[in-house]
Coordinates of C-alpha atoms in Angstrom, one line a residue:
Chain A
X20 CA 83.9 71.6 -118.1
X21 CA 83.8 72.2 -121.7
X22 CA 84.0 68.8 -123.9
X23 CA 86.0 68.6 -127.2
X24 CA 83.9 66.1 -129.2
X25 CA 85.8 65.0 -132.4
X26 CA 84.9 63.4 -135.9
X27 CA 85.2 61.4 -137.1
X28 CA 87.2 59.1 -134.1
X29 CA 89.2 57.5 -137.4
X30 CA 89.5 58.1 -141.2
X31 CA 91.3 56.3 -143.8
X32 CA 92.8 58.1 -147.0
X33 CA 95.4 58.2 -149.3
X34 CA 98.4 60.4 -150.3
X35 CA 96.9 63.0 -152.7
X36 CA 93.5 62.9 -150.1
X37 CA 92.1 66.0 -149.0
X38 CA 90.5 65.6 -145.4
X39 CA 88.8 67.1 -142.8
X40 CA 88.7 66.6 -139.3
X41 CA 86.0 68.1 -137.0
X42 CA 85.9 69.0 -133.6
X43 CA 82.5 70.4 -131.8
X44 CA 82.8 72.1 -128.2
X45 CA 79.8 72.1 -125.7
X46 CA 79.9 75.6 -125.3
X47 CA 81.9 78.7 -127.4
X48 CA 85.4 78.6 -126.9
X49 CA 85.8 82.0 -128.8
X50 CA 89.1 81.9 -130.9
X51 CA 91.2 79.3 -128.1
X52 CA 91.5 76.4 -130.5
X53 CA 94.1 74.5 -131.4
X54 CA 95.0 72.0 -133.5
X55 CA 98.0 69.3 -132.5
X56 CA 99.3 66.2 -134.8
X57 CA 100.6 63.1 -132.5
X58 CA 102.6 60.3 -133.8
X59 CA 103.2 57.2 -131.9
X60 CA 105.6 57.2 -129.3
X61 CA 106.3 61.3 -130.0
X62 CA 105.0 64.2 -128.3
X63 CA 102.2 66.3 -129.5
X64 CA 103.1 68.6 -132.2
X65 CA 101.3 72.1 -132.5
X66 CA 99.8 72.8 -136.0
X67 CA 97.2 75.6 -135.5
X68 CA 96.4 77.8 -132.7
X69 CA 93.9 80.4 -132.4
X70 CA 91.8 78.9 -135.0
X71 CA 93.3 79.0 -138.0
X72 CA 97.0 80.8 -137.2
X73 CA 99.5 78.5 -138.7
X74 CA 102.4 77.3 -136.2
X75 CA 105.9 78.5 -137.5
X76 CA 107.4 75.5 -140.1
X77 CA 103.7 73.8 -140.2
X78 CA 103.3 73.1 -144.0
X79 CA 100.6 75.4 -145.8
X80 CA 98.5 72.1 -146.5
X81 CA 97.2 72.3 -143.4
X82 CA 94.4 74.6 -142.6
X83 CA 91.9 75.4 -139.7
X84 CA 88.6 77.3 -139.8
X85 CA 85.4 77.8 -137.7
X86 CA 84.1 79.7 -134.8
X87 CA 81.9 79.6 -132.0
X88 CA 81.3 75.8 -131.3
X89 CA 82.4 74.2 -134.4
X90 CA 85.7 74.0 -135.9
X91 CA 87.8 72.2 -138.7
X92 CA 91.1 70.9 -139.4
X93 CA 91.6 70.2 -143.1
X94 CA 94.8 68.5 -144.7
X95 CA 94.4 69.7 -148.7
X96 CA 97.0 67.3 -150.1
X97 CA 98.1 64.2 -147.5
X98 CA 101.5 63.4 -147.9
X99 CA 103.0 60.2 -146.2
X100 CA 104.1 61.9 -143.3
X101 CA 100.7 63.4 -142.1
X102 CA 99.3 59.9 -140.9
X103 CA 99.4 60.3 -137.6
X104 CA 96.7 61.1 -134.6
X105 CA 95.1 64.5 -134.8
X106 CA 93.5 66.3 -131.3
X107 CA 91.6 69.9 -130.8
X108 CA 92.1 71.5 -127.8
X109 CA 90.2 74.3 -125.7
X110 CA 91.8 77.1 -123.9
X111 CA 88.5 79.5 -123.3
X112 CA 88.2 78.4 -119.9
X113 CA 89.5 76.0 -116.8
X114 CA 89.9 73.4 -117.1
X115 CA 91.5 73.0 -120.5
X116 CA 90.3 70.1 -122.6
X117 CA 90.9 68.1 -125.4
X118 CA 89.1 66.1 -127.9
X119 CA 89.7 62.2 -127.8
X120 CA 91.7 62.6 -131.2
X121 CA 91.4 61.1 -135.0
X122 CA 93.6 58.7 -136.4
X123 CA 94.5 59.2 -139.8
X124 CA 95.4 56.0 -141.1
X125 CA 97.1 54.5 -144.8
X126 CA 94.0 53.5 -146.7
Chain B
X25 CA 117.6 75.1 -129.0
X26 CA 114.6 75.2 -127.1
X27 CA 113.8 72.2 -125.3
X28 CA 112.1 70.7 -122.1
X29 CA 113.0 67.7 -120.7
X30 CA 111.4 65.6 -118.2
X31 CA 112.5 63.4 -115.3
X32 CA 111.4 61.5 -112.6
X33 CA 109.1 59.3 -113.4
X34 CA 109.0 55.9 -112.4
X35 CA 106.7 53.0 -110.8
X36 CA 105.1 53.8 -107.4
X37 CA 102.5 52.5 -105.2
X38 CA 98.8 53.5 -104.5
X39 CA 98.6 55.8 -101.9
X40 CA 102.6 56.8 -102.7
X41 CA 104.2 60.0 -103.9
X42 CA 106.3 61.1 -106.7
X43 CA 107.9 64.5 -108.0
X44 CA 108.4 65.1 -111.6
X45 CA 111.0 67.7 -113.5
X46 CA 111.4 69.6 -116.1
X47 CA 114.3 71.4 -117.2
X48 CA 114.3 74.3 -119.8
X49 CA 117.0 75.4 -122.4
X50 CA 116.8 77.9 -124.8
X51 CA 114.7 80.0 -123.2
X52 CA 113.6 81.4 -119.6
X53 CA 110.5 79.3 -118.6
X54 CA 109.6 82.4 -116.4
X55 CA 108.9 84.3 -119.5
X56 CA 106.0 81.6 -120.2
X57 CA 103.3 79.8 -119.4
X58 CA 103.9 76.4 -118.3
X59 CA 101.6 73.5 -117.9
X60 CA 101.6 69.4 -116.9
X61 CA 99.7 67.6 -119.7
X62 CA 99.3 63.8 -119.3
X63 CA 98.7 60.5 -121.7
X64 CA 97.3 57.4 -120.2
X65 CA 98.2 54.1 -122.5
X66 CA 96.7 54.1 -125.4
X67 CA 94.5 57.1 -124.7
X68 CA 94.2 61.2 -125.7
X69 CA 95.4 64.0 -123.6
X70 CA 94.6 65.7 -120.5
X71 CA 95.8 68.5 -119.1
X72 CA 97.1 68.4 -115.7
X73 CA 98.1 71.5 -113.9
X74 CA 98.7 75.2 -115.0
X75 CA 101.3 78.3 -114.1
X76 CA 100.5 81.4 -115.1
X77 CA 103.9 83.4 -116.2
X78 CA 103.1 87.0 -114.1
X79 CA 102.3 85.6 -110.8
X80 CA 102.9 82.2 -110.8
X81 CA 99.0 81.7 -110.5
X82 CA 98.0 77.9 -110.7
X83 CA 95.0 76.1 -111.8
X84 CA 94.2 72.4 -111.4
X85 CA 90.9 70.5 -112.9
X86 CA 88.8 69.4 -110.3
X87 CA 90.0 65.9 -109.9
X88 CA 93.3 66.6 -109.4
X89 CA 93.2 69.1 -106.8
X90 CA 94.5 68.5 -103.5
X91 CA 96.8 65.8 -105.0
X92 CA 98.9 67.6 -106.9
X93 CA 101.3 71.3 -107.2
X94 CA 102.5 72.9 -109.9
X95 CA 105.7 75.2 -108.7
X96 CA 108.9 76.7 -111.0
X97 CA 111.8 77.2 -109.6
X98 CA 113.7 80.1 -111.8
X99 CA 117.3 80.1 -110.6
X100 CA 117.1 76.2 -111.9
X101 CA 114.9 77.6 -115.0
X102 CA 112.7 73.9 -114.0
X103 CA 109.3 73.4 -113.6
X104 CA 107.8 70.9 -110.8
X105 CA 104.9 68.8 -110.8
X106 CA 104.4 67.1 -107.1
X107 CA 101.9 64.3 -106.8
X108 CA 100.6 62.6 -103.9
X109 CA 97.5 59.7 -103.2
X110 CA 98.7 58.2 -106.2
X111 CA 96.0 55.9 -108.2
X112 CA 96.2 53.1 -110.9
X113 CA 94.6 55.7 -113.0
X114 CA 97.1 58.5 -112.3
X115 CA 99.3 55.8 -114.8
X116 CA 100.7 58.0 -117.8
X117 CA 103.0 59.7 -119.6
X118 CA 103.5 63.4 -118.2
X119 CA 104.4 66.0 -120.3
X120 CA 105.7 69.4 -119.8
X121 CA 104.6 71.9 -121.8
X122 CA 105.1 75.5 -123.0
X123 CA 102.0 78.3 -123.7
X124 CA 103.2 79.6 -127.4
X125 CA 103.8 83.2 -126.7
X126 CA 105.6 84.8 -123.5
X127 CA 103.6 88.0 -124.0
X128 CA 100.6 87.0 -125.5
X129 CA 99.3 84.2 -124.1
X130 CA 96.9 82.4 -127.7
X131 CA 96.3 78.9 -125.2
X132 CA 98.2 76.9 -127.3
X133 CA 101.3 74.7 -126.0
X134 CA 103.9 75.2 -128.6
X135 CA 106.9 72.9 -126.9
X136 CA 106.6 69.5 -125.5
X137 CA 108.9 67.6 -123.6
X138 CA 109.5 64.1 -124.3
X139 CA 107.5 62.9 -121.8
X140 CA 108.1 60.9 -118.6
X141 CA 106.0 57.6 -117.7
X142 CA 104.5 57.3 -114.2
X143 CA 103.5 53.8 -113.3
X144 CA 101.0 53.7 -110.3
X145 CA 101.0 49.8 -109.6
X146 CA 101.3 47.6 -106.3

């Protein structure tokens, strides 16, 4: 199984903040990345698939880059609404995986 | 408006059974693939089971096989998940989920149901 390792596991910032998430897979997972933002009691939300393609209605603050093994999610400007939990997923190979998320919290 | 919606969840025993739902609107769940992705209190995501869109082709991660089934059935336009040996652990909320993309598949799951809660517990 390919495991999703993200960092860091928490982060606090404040609106105006530009942040960066990472997320490191134990083996190449080509371009099947994605990026999902979960807030409490909601279902996942995609943000970013294949990388760095932006999800139709995701705001342009929100970014992905990377390749091979190492990937990040970056949030230029944090506005109120982004603090939520953030999780990378795998879809190179069975069975899909997903890192144990960040929480982006209200410094 | 696209949408997926969940039932069927509930409390069961260990050792029981339990069959969840999902229903589709706004588009032909057919046309897509479909997958089970589940949330344990408190705790990330893992995904479940997997149907593949062209031949209804299913994949499982290793712990779950032999427990559970993925099926669709497409006059209904609903997608199954049927679980059996339940466990304490098996406690979570399932979502159903839809691969972004009915022809091109990018991996991603681009709408979510709200979620059902299974509660394995004696």
């Amino acid at each position: 199984d390919i495991q999703m390792t993200q960092s860091p596991s928490s982060v606090s910032a404040s609106v105006g903040d530009r942040v960066t998430i990472t997320c490191q897979a134990s083996q190449g997972v080509n371009s099947w990345l994605a990026w999902y933002q979960q807030k409490p009691g909601k279902a996942p939300r995609l943000l970013i698939y294949s990388v760095s393609t932006l999800q139709s209605g995701v705001p342009l603050r929100f970014s992905g880059s990377g390749s091979g093994t190492d990937f990040t999610l970056t949030i230029s400007s944090l506005q109120p609404e982004d603090f939520a939990t953030y999780y990378c997923q795998q879809a190179n190979s069975f069975p899909y995986t997903f890192g144990q998320g960040t929480k982006l919290e209200l410094k | 408006q696209v949408q997926l919606v969940e039932s069927g969840g509930g409390l069961v025993k260990p050792g029981g059974s339990m069959r969840l739902s999902c229903a589709a609107s706004g588009f032909t769940s057919n046309d897509y693939y479909m997958s089970w992705i589940r949330q344990a209190p408190g705790k990330g995501l893992e995904w479940v089971a997997y149907i593949r869109n062209s031949d209804s082709a299913t994949y499982y991660p290793d712990s779950m096989k032999g427990r559970i089934t993925i099926s669709r059935d497409s006059a209904k336009n609903s997608l199954y998940l049927q679980m059996s040996s339940l466990r304490a652990e098996d406690t979570a909320i399932y979502y159903c989920a839809r691969g972004q993309g009915s022809s091109s598949w990018f991996g991603a799951f681009d709408i979510w149901g709200q979620g059902t809660l299974v509660t394995v517990s004696s």
